[in-house]
Amino acid sequence: MSLIATRGCHNRCDFCLLSAGAERVRYETRPVADVAREFSESGSPYGVFVDNNLGGSRSYLRDLCRALAPLDKIWSAAVTLDVTDEPDLVREMALSDAPGSSWVSRA
């Protein structure tokens, strides 16, 4: 199942389409409870967040991990490597069944 929790990114990576041109794509988030409910009610055991950078807000990602953990579903997402600056956040991701997350380095 495809999920969307956030949109945009605050980073300006050289390789990223969101950095092309003069326009900056504002980072927006959906309510965590809405995202968790959507995933829970889907009946799918696996979800892929198609967000540009689910880790754009570490506090949001932490809250999302805590909301997803009780669902006992596997999920993955793209996050920037700077999320690893907080090992406890990486642990939260692992405990909430996010083994397939992709780590992208900022350029």
Short mmCIF file of C-alpha atoms in Angstrom, two decimals:
data_model
loop_
_atom_site.label_atom_id
_atom_site.label_comp_id
_atom_site.label_asym_id
_atom_site.label_seq_id
_atom_site.Cartn_x
_atom_site.Cartn_y
_atom_site.Cartn_z
CA MET A 1 0.00 0.00 0.00
CA SER A 2 1.24 3.50 -0.81
CA LEU A 3 1.00 6.08 1.96
CA ILE A 4 1.64 9.82 2.11
CA ALA A 5 2.31 11.51 5.44
CA THR A 6 4.35 14.52 4.35
CA ARG A 7 4.96 16.59 1.28
CA GLY A 8 7.97 18.61 0.24
CA CYS A 9 11.39 18.91 1.84
CA HIS A 10 13.36 21.66 3.54
CA ASN A 11 16.71 20.45 2.14
CA ARG A 12 18.20 21.78 -1.09
CA CYS A 13 20.14 18.76 -2.37
CA ASP A 14 21.90 19.19 -5.71
CA PHE A 15 20.57 15.89 -7.07
CA CYS A 16 16.93 16.36 -6.10
CA LEU A 17 14.10 17.47 -8.36
CA LEU A 18 12.61 19.49 -5.49
CA SER A 19 15.70 21.73 -5.61
CA ALA A 20 15.40 22.48 -9.31
CA GLY A 21 14.24 25.96 -10.20
CA ALA A 22 13.50 28.91 -8.01
CA GLU A 23 10.46 27.49 -6.26
CA ARG A 24 10.83 25.96 -2.84
CA VAL A 25 8.42 23.15 -2.00
CA ARG A 26 7.07 23.81 1.49
CA TYR A 27 7.27 20.89 3.94
CA GLU A 28 3.80 19.88 5.11
CA THR A 29 2.57 17.06 7.33
CA ARG A 30 -0.70 15.18 7.75
CA PRO A 31 -2.00 14.47 11.24
CA VAL A 32 -0.22 11.38 12.58
CA ALA A 33 -3.49 9.86 13.80
CA ASP A 34 -4.97 10.11 10.29
CA VAL A 35 -1.97 8.39 8.72
CA ALA A 36 -1.98 5.58 11.31
CA ARG A 37 -5.73 5.08 10.93
CA GLU A 38 -5.47 4.93 7.13
CA PHE A 39 -2.71 2.31 7.35
CA SER A 40 -4.54 0.33 10.01
CA GLU A 41 -7.81 0.23 8.09
CA SER A 42 -6.14 -0.71 4.79
CA GLY A 43 -5.81 -4.37 5.70
CA SER A 44 -2.38 -4.39 4.07
CA PRO A 45 0.49 -5.86 6.10
CA TYR A 46 3.03 -3.62 4.35
CA GLY A 47 3.12 0.08 3.52
CA VAL A 48 5.47 2.27 1.51
CA PHE A 49 5.58 5.96 2.29
CA VAL A 50 6.11 7.74 -1.02
CA ASP A 51 7.03 10.99 0.71
CA ASN A 52 10.02 12.96 -0.52
CA ASN A 53 11.62 12.93 2.92
CA LEU A 54 9.65 11.40 5.77
CA GLY A 55 12.41 12.50 8.15
CA GLY A 56 12.12 16.19 7.31
CA SER A 57 10.77 16.77 10.79
CA ARG A 58 12.36 14.48 13.34
CA SER A 59 9.68 15.14 15.93
CA TYR A 60 6.97 14.27 13.40
CA LEU A 61 8.81 11.08 12.40
CA ARG A 62 9.18 10.10 16.06
CA ASP A 63 5.44 10.63 16.67
CA LEU A 64 4.62 8.67 13.52
CA CYS A 65 6.84 5.76 14.58
CA ARG A 66 5.12 5.64 17.96
CA ALA A 67 1.69 5.62 16.29
CA LEU A 68 2.67 2.88 13.81
CA ALA A 69 4.39 0.56 16.29
CA PRO A 70 1.18 -0.95 17.75
CA LEU A 71 -0.16 -1.70 14.25
CA ASP A 72 2.32 -4.55 13.78
CA LYS A 73 2.78 -3.68 10.10
CA ILE A 74 5.99 -3.36 8.11
CA TRP A 75 6.68 -0.05 6.42
CA SER A 76 9.43 1.74 4.53
CA ALA A 77 10.20 5.30 3.54
CA ALA A 78 12.90 7.59 2.17
CA VAL A 79 14.61 9.68 4.82
CA THR A 80 17.77 11.76 4.75
CA LEU A 81 20.85 10.36 6.42
CA ASP A 82 20.90 13.11 9.05
CA VAL A 83 18.15 11.21 10.89
CA THR A 84 20.98 8.93 12.06
CA ASP A 85 22.31 11.87 14.10
CA GLU A 86 19.70 10.72 16.62
CA PRO A 87 20.29 7.01 17.30
CA ASP A 88 17.20 6.87 19.50
CA LEU A 89 15.10 7.94 16.48
CA VAL A 90 16.63 5.18 14.36
CA ARG A 91 15.73 2.79 17.18
CA GLU A 92 12.14 4.11 17.16
CA MET A 93 11.99 3.41 13.43
CA ALA A 94 13.27 -0.13 13.92
CA LEU A 95 10.84 -0.82 16.77
CA SER A 96 7.95 0.37 14.62
CA ASP A 97 8.83 -2.17 11.88
CA ALA A 98 10.57 0.05 9.36
CA PRO A 99 13.29 -2.33 8.13
CA GLY A 100 13.16 -1.25 4.50
CA SER A 101 13.74 2.47 4.81
CA SER A 102 16.04 4.10 2.29
CA TRP A 103 18.68 6.48 3.59
CA VAL A 104 19.59 9.40 1.34
CA SER A 105 22.59 11.60 2.00
CA ARG A 106 22.26 15.35 1.61
CA ALA A 107 24.53 16.90 -1.00
#
